[in-house]
Amino acid sequence: MSPMLTTLLLLLGSNVVMTFAWYGHLKHPSWPLWLAIVASWGLAFFEYCLAVPANRYGYGTFTGQQLKIMQEVITLAVFAVFSVTFLGEAIRWNYIAAMVCLVGAVGFMFIPAR
């Protein structure tokens, strides 16, 4: 598999896991805070097991700045799906507009510098 595809898939997987680590406990407001923290840390370990290789494999094919902007856009896309499907929140027009702006930012990151 190409480093580009490997990087994208690992970043996608890491962001799915991290979204559940950071926000999954919101569905369980009765959990004590310590339990939410321990559960989040447990999930975060697996996120790191995906994110670190994603950045290692991707660096060289992508710059560090390109990796970061890709990660941020993937994070927001994953969170948009998560917030609708898991948290039951609605997507508003301004969220979509913000995402379009971020996709534009990604486009700018991949324009070759002269």
Tab-separated table of N, CA and C in Angstrom:
chain	number	residue	atom	x	y	z
A	1	MET	N	0.862	-1.177	0.000
A	1	MET	CA	0.000	0.000	0.000
A	1	MET	C	0.904	1.235	0.000
A	2	SER	N	0.485	2.256	-0.688
A	2	SER	CA	1.291	3.472	-0.799
A	2	SER	C	1.349	4.215	0.538
A	3	PRO	N	2.440	4.934	0.787
A	3	PRO	CA	2.532	5.719	2.019
A	3	PRO	C	1.388	6.735	2.141
A	4	MET	N	0.941	7.272	0.999
A	4	MET	CA	-0.138	8.255	1.030
A	4	MET	C	-1.437	7.619	1.545
A	5	LEU	N	-1.802	6.467	0.990
A	5	LEU	CA	-3.031	5.794	1.410
A	5	LEU	C	-2.907	5.262	2.831
A	6	THR	N	-1.753	4.692	3.154
A	6	THR	CA	-1.516	4.194	4.519
A	6	THR	C	-1.684	5.323	5.525
A	7	THR	N	-1.101	6.464	5.232
A	7	THR	CA	-1.181	7.617	6.126
A	7	THR	C	-2.634	8.063	6.311
A	8	LEU	N	-3.343	8.191	5.206
A	8	LEU	CA	-4.742	8.639	5.284
A	8	LEU	C	-5.599	7.667	6.084
A	9	LEU	N	-5.443	6.370	5.849
A	9	LEU	CA	-6.247	5.382	6.572
A	9	LEU	C	-5.913	5.348	8.060
A	10	LEU	N	-4.617	5.429	8.381
A	10	LEU	CA	-4.225	5.449	9.794
A	10	LEU	C	-4.711	6.716	10.489
A	11	LEU	N	-4.628	7.862	9.807
A	11	LEU	CA	-5.144	9.102	10.400
A	11	LEU	C	-6.655	9.025	10.603
A	12	LEU	N	-7.353	8.447	9.657
A	12	LEU	CA	-8.798	8.282	9.800
A	12	LEU	C	-9.110	7.392	11.001
A	13	GLY	N	-8.436	6.262	11.098
A	13	GLY	CA	-8.664	5.362	12.232
A	13	GLY	C	-8.329	6.009	13.559
A	14	SER	N	-7.211	6.709	13.621
A	14	SER	CA	-6.813	7.348	14.874
A	14	SER	C	-7.820	8.411	15.293
A	15	ASN	N	-8.371	9.118	14.316
A	15	ASN	CA	-9.340	10.160	14.654
A	15	ASN	C	-10.681	9.590	15.101
A	16	VAL	N	-11.079	8.464	14.553
A	16	VAL	CA	-12.300	7.810	15.025
A	16	VAL	C	-12.128	7.410	16.488
A	17	VAL	N	-10.996	6.764	16.789
A	17	VAL	CA	-10.745	6.327	18.171
A	17	VAL	C	-10.658	7.533	19.105
A	18	MET	N	-9.939	8.575	18.698
A	18	MET	CA	-9.764	9.734	19.571
A	18	MET	C	-11.060	10.488	19.789
A	19	THR	N	-11.911	10.525	18.788
A	19	THR	CA	-13.202	11.189	18.966
A	19	THR	C	-14.007	10.487	20.051
A	20	PHE	N	-13.991	9.162	20.049
A	20	PHE	CA	-14.682	8.427	21.114
A	20	PHE	C	-13.995	8.648	22.460
A	21	ALA	N	-12.667	8.745	22.460
A	21	ALA	CA	-11.948	8.989	23.714
A	21	ALA	C	-12.312	10.347	24.301
A	22	TRP	N	-12.363	11.366	23.471
A	22	TRP	CA	-12.619	12.714	23.973
A	22	TRP	C	-14.092	12.990	24.233
A	23	TYR	N	-14.981	12.419	23.408
A	23	TYR	CA	-16.385	12.822	23.469
A	23	TYR	C	-17.367	11.697	23.753
A	24	GLY	N	-16.938	10.453	23.695
A	24	GLY	CA	-17.847	9.330	23.917
A	24	GLY	C	-18.478	9.334	25.298
A	25	HIS	N	-17.741	9.794	26.291
A	25	HIS	CA	-18.253	9.824	27.668
A	25	HIS	C	-19.406	10.814	27.841
A	26	LEU	N	-19.618	11.706	26.870
A	26	LEU	CA	-20.721	12.665	26.988
A	26	LEU	C	-22.078	11.974	26.966
A	27	LYS	N	-22.138	10.766	26.422
A	27	LYS	CA	-23.375	9.983	26.432
A	27	LYS	C	-23.618	9.359	27.806
A	28	HIS	N	-22.663	9.470	28.692
A	28	HIS	CA	-22.752	8.860	30.019
A	28	HIS	C	-22.497	9.909	31.106
A	29	PRO	N	-23.368	10.905	31.227
A	29	PRO	CA	-23.121	11.970	32.209
A	29	PRO	C	-23.154	11.482	33.662
A	30	SER	N	-23.692	10.297	33.883
A	30	SER	CA	-23.743	9.774	35.256
A	30	SER	C	-22.422	9.144	35.687
A	31	TRP	N	-21.528	8.891	34.731
A	31	TRP	CA	-20.217	8.348	35.100
A	31	TRP	C	-19.478	9.355	35.978
A	32	PRO	N	-18.784	8.869	36.994
A	32	PRO	CA	-17.916	9.797	37.733
A	32	PRO	C	-16.796	10.297	36.814
A	33	LEU	N	-16.311	11.478	37.083
A	33	LEU	CA	-15.284	12.080	36.237
A	33	LEU	C	-14.056	11.187	36.111
A	34	TRP	N	-13.649	10.556	37.209
A	34	TRP	CA	-12.464	9.704	37.164
A	34	TRP	C	-12.637	8.563	36.160
A	35	LEU	N	-13.852	8.006	36.067
A	35	LEU	CA	-14.103	6.915	35.133
A	35	LEU	C	-14.035	7.412	33.685
A	36	ALA	N	-14.590	8.590	33.443
A	36	ALA	CA	-14.513	9.169	32.094
A	36	ALA	C	-13.054	9.406	31.703
A	37	ILE	N	-12.246	9.868	32.651
A	37	ILE	CA	-10.828	10.121	32.377
A	37	ILE	C	-10.090	8.815	32.092
A	38	VAL	N	-10.301	7.807	32.913
A	38	VAL	CA	-9.612	6.525	32.726
A	38	VAL	C	-10.038	5.877	31.403
A	39	ALA	N	-11.325	5.908	31.103
A	39	ALA	CA	-11.811	5.339	29.841
A	39	ALA	C	-11.212	6.097	28.658
A	40	SER	N	-11.162	7.415	28.748
A	40	SER	CA	-10.586	8.228	27.672
A	40	SER	C	-9.104	7.923	27.487
A	41	TRP	N	-8.377	7.817	28.575
A	41	TRP	CA	-6.949	7.497	28.479
A	41	TRP	C	-6.738	6.113	27.869
A	42	GLY	N	-7.580	5.176	28.243
A	42	GLY	CA	-7.469	3.828	27.679
A	42	GLY	C	-7.646	3.836	26.174
A	43	LEU	N	-8.626	4.582	25.693
A	43	LEU	CA	-8.834	4.695	24.252
A	43	LEU	C	-7.719	5.484	23.579
A	44	ALA	N	-7.218	6.499	24.257
A	44	ALA	CA	-6.174	7.341	23.671
A	44	ALA	C	-4.906	6.537	23.373
A	45	PHE	N	-4.623	5.514	24.167
A	45	PHE	CA	-3.467	4.669	23.881
A	45	PHE	C	-3.577	4.067	22.482
A	46	PHE	N	-4.752	3.561	22.141
A	46	PHE	CA	-4.947	2.949	20.830
A	46	PHE	C	-4.925	3.992	19.714
A	47	GLU	N	-5.374	5.196	20.041
A	47	GLU	CA	-5.289	6.288	19.061
A	47	GLU	C	-3.834	6.574	18.732
A	48	TYR	N	-2.991	6.616	19.739
A	48	TYR	CA	-1.568	6.858	19.519
A	48	TYR	C	-0.938	5.735	18.711
A	49	CYS	N	-1.420	4.500	18.908
A	49	CYS	CA	-0.903	3.362	18.140
A	49	CYS	C	-1.214	3.493	16.654
A	50	LEU	N	-2.155	4.332	16.295
A	50	LEU	CA	-2.474	4.602	14.891
A	50	LEU	C	-1.861	5.925	14.420
A	51	ALA	N	-1.910	6.951	15.265
A	51	ALA	CA	-1.447	8.285	14.856
A	51	ALA	C	0.065	8.353	14.664
A	52	VAL	N	0.803	7.724	15.561
A	52	VAL	CA	2.269	7.788	15.457
A	52	VAL	C	2.751	7.110	14.170
A	53	PRO	N	2.283	5.890	13.848
A	53	PRO	CA	2.692	5.309	12.562
A	53	PRO	C	2.198	6.122	11.362
A	54	ALA	N	1.019	6.707	11.464
A	54	ALA	CA	0.511	7.527	10.352
A	54	ALA	C	1.482	8.647	10.043
A	55	ASN	N	1.952	9.311	11.068
A	55	ASN	CA	2.879	10.419	10.869
A	55	ASN	C	4.263	9.937	10.432
A	56	ARG	N	4.693	8.794	10.965
A	56	ARG	CA	5.982	8.235	10.561
A	56	ARG	C	5.971	7.839	9.087
A	57	TYR	N	4.923	7.109	8.674
A	57	TYR	CA	4.828	6.663	7.279
A	57	TYR	C	4.612	7.843	6.330
A	58	GLY	N	3.863	8.829	6.797
A	58	GLY	CA	3.507	9.940	5.928
A	58	GLY	C	4.575	10.988	5.752
A	59	TYR	N	5.437	11.119	6.763
A	59	TYR	CA	6.450	12.174	6.700
A	59	TYR	C	7.478	11.831	5.627
A	60	GLY	N	7.671	12.738	4.739
A	60	GLY	CA	8.531	12.513	3.578
A	60	GLY	C	7.675	12.543	2.320
A	61	THR	N	6.545	11.834	2.371
A	61	THR	CA	5.554	11.961	1.303
A	61	THR	C	4.830	13.294	1.492
A	62	PHE	N	4.544	13.617	2.747
A	62	PHE	CA	3.915	14.885	3.126
A	62	PHE	C	4.878	15.640	4.032
A	63	THR	N	4.740	16.949	4.079
A	63	THR	CA	5.490	17.736	5.061
A	63	THR	C	4.787	17.629	6.405
A	64	GLY	N	5.460	18.033	7.450
A	64	GLY	CA	4.838	18.055	8.772
A	64	GLY	C	3.597	18.939	8.789
A	65	GLN	N	3.675	20.071	8.113
A	65	GLN	CA	2.516	20.977	8.069
A	65	GLN	C	1.352	20.365	7.304
A	66	GLN	N	1.643	19.655	6.223
A	66	GLN	CA	0.575	18.992	5.477
A	66	GLN	C	-0.068	17.883	6.310
A	67	LEU	N	0.756	17.126	7.039
A	67	LEU	CA	0.208	16.086	7.915
A	67	LEU	C	-0.738	16.688	8.952
A	68	LYS	N	-0.337	17.812	9.517
A	68	LYS	CA	-1.158	18.437	10.570
A	68	LYS	C	-2.480	18.949	10.012
A	69	ILE	N	-2.457	19.620	8.890
A	69	ILE	CA	-3.704	20.159	8.341
A	69	ILE	C	-4.625	19.031	7.900
A	70	MET	N	-4.054	17.939	7.360
A	70	MET	CA	-4.874	16.773	7.006
A	70	MET	C	-5.523	16.188	8.253
A	71	GLN	N	-4.742	16.077	9.315
A	71	GLN	CA	-5.261	15.523	10.565
A	71	GLN	C	-6.400	16.371	11.098
A	72	GLU	N	-6.279	17.670	11.031
A	72	GLU	CA	-7.323	18.556	11.545
A	72	GLU	C	-8.617	18.430	10.742
A	73	VAL	N	-8.505	18.372	9.431
A	73	VAL	CA	-9.706	18.249	8.602
A	73	VAL	C	-10.348	16.878	8.793
A	74	ILE	N	-9.523	15.834	8.887
A	74	ILE	CA	-10.069	14.506	9.158
A	74	ILE	C	-10.775	14.507	10.506
A	75	THR	N	-10.178	15.137	11.502
A	75	THR	CA	-10.791	15.221	12.829
A	75	THR	C	-12.168	15.867	12.753
A	76	LEU	N	-12.277	16.967	12.046
A	76	LEU	CA	-13.567	17.663	11.961
A	76	LEU	C	-14.597	16.859	11.163
A	77	ALA	N	-14.156	16.182	10.119
A	77	ALA	CA	-15.083	15.348	9.344
A	77	ALA	C	-15.570	14.173	10.183
A	78	VAL	N	-14.659	13.523	10.895
A	78	VAL	CA	-15.041	12.412	11.770
A	78	VAL	C	-15.986	12.918	12.852
A	79	PHE	N	-15.669	14.084	13.431
A	79	PHE	CA	-16.520	14.606	14.495
A	79	PHE	C	-17.906	14.982	13.976
A	80	ALA	N	-17.991	15.486	12.765
A	80	ALA	CA	-19.303	15.822	12.198
A	80	ALA	C	-20.185	14.580	12.133
A	81	VAL	N	-19.630	13.481	11.653
A	81	VAL	CA	-20.394	12.224	11.589
A	81	VAL	C	-20.723	11.744	12.994
A	82	PHE	N	-19.752	11.787	13.897
A	82	PHE	CA	-19.935	11.354	15.281
A	82	PHE	C	-21.026	12.163	15.979
A	83	SER	N	-20.990	13.477	15.818
A	83	SER	CA	-21.956	14.323	16.525
A	83	SER	C	-23.381	14.063	16.058
A	84	VAL	N	-23.543	13.725	14.780
A	84	VAL	CA	-24.884	13.433	14.257
A	84	VAL	C	-25.322	12.033	14.662
A	85	THR	N	-24.449	11.034	14.449
A	85	THR	CA	-24.857	9.646	14.667
A	85	THR	C	-24.823	9.224	16.132
A	86	PHE	N	-23.834	9.674	16.885
A	86	PHE	CA	-23.674	9.221	18.271
A	86	PHE	C	-24.303	10.177	19.276
A	87	LEU	N	-24.097	11.481	19.078
A	87	LEU	CA	-24.637	12.462	20.024
A	87	LEU	C	-26.025	12.965	19.638
A	88	GLY	N	-26.447	12.694	18.403
A	88	GLY	CA	-27.780	13.115	17.966
A	88	GLY	C	-27.912	14.606	17.721
A	89	GLU	N	-26.815	15.263	17.403
A	89	GLU	CA	-26.840	16.701	17.144
A	89	GLU	C	-27.081	16.967	15.655
A	90	ALA	N	-27.633	18.124	15.368
A	90	ALA	CA	-27.879	18.503	13.972
A	90	ALA	C	-26.667	19.231	13.405
A	91	ILE	N	-26.463	19.059	12.109
A	91	ILE	CA	-25.426	19.836	11.406
A	91	ILE	C	-26.108	21.090	10.881
A	92	ARG	N	-25.532	22.232	11.177
A	92	ARG	CA	-26.095	23.507	10.732
A	92	ARG	C	-25.318	24.027	9.531
A	93	TRP	N	-25.920	24.971	8.841
A	93	TRP	CA	-25.295	25.510	7.628
A	93	TRP	C	-23.931	26.115	7.913
A	94	ASN	N	-23.781	26.762	9.073
A	94	ASN	CA	-22.500	27.404	9.376
A	94	ASN	C	-21.400	26.374	9.659
A	95	TYR	N	-21.754	25.173	10.130
A	95	TYR	CA	-20.760	24.117	10.309
A	95	TYR	C	-20.244	23.663	8.946
A	96	ILE	N	-21.177	23.540	8.004
A	96	ILE	CA	-20.794	23.143	6.647
A	96	ILE	C	-19.920	24.221	6.013
A	97	ALA	N	-20.290	25.482	6.200
A	97	ALA	CA	-19.490	26.581	5.652
A	97	ALA	C	-18.075	26.575	6.241
A	98	ALA	N	-17.969	26.320	7.537
A	98	ALA	CA	-16.654	26.261	8.178
A	98	ALA	C	-15.832	25.103	7.612
A	99	MET	N	-16.480	23.969	7.389
A	99	MET	CA	-15.769	22.821	6.824
A	99	MET	C	-15.281	23.121	5.409
A	100	VAL	N	-16.092	23.806	4.619
A	100	VAL	CA	-15.671	24.176	3.267
A	100	VAL	C	-14.429	25.067	3.333
A	101	CYS	N	-14.402	25.993	4.275
A	101	CYS	CA	-13.224	26.857	4.441
A	101	CYS	C	-11.993	26.023	4.809
A	102	LEU	N	-12.165	25.033	5.671
A	102	LEU	CA	-11.037	24.194	6.055
A	102	LEU	C	-10.547	23.327	4.894
A	103	VAL	N	-11.462	22.829	4.100
A	103	VAL	CA	-11.058	22.072	2.914
A	103	VAL	C	-10.278	22.991	1.977
A	104	GLY	N	-10.691	24.240	1.884
A	104	GLY	CA	-9.923	25.220	1.112
A	104	GLY	C	-8.526	25.390	1.682
A	105	ALA	N	-8.412	25.398	3.007
A	105	ALA	CA	-7.097	25.505	3.646
A	105	ALA	C	-6.216	24.321	3.268
A	106	VAL	N	-6.803	23.141	3.224
A	106	VAL	CA	-6.041	21.963	2.805
A	106	VAL	C	-5.541	22.158	1.378
A	107	GLY	N	-6.401	22.671	0.519
A	107	GLY	CA	-6.008	22.925	-0.855
A	107	GLY	C	-4.797	23.843	-0.933
A	108	PHE	N	-4.806	24.890	-0.126
A	108	PHE	CA	-3.675	25.821	-0.105
A	108	PHE	C	-2.393	25.137	0.367
A	109	MET	N	-2.496	24.198	1.316
A	109	MET	CA	-1.312	23.510	1.839
A	109	MET	C	-0.636	22.644	0.781
A	110	PHE	N	-1.400	22.218	-0.221
A	110	PHE	CA	-0.842	21.309	-1.209
A	110	PHE	C	-0.463	21.998	-2.522
A	111	ILE	N	-0.593	23.317	-2.570
A	111	ILE	CA	-0.102	24.052	-3.735
A	111	ILE	C	1.422	24.099	-3.631
A	112	PRO	N	2.115	23.667	-4.669
A	112	PRO	CA	3.583	23.667	-4.591
A	112	PRO	C	4.134	25.084	-4.399
A	113	ALA	N	5.073	25.195	-3.483
A	113	ALA	CA	5.739	26.476	-3.227
A	113	ALA	C	6.720	26.746	-4.365
A	114	ARG	N	6.880	27.995	-4.710
A	114	ARG	CA	7.826	28.330	-5.791
A	114	ARG	C	8.981	29.108	-5.262
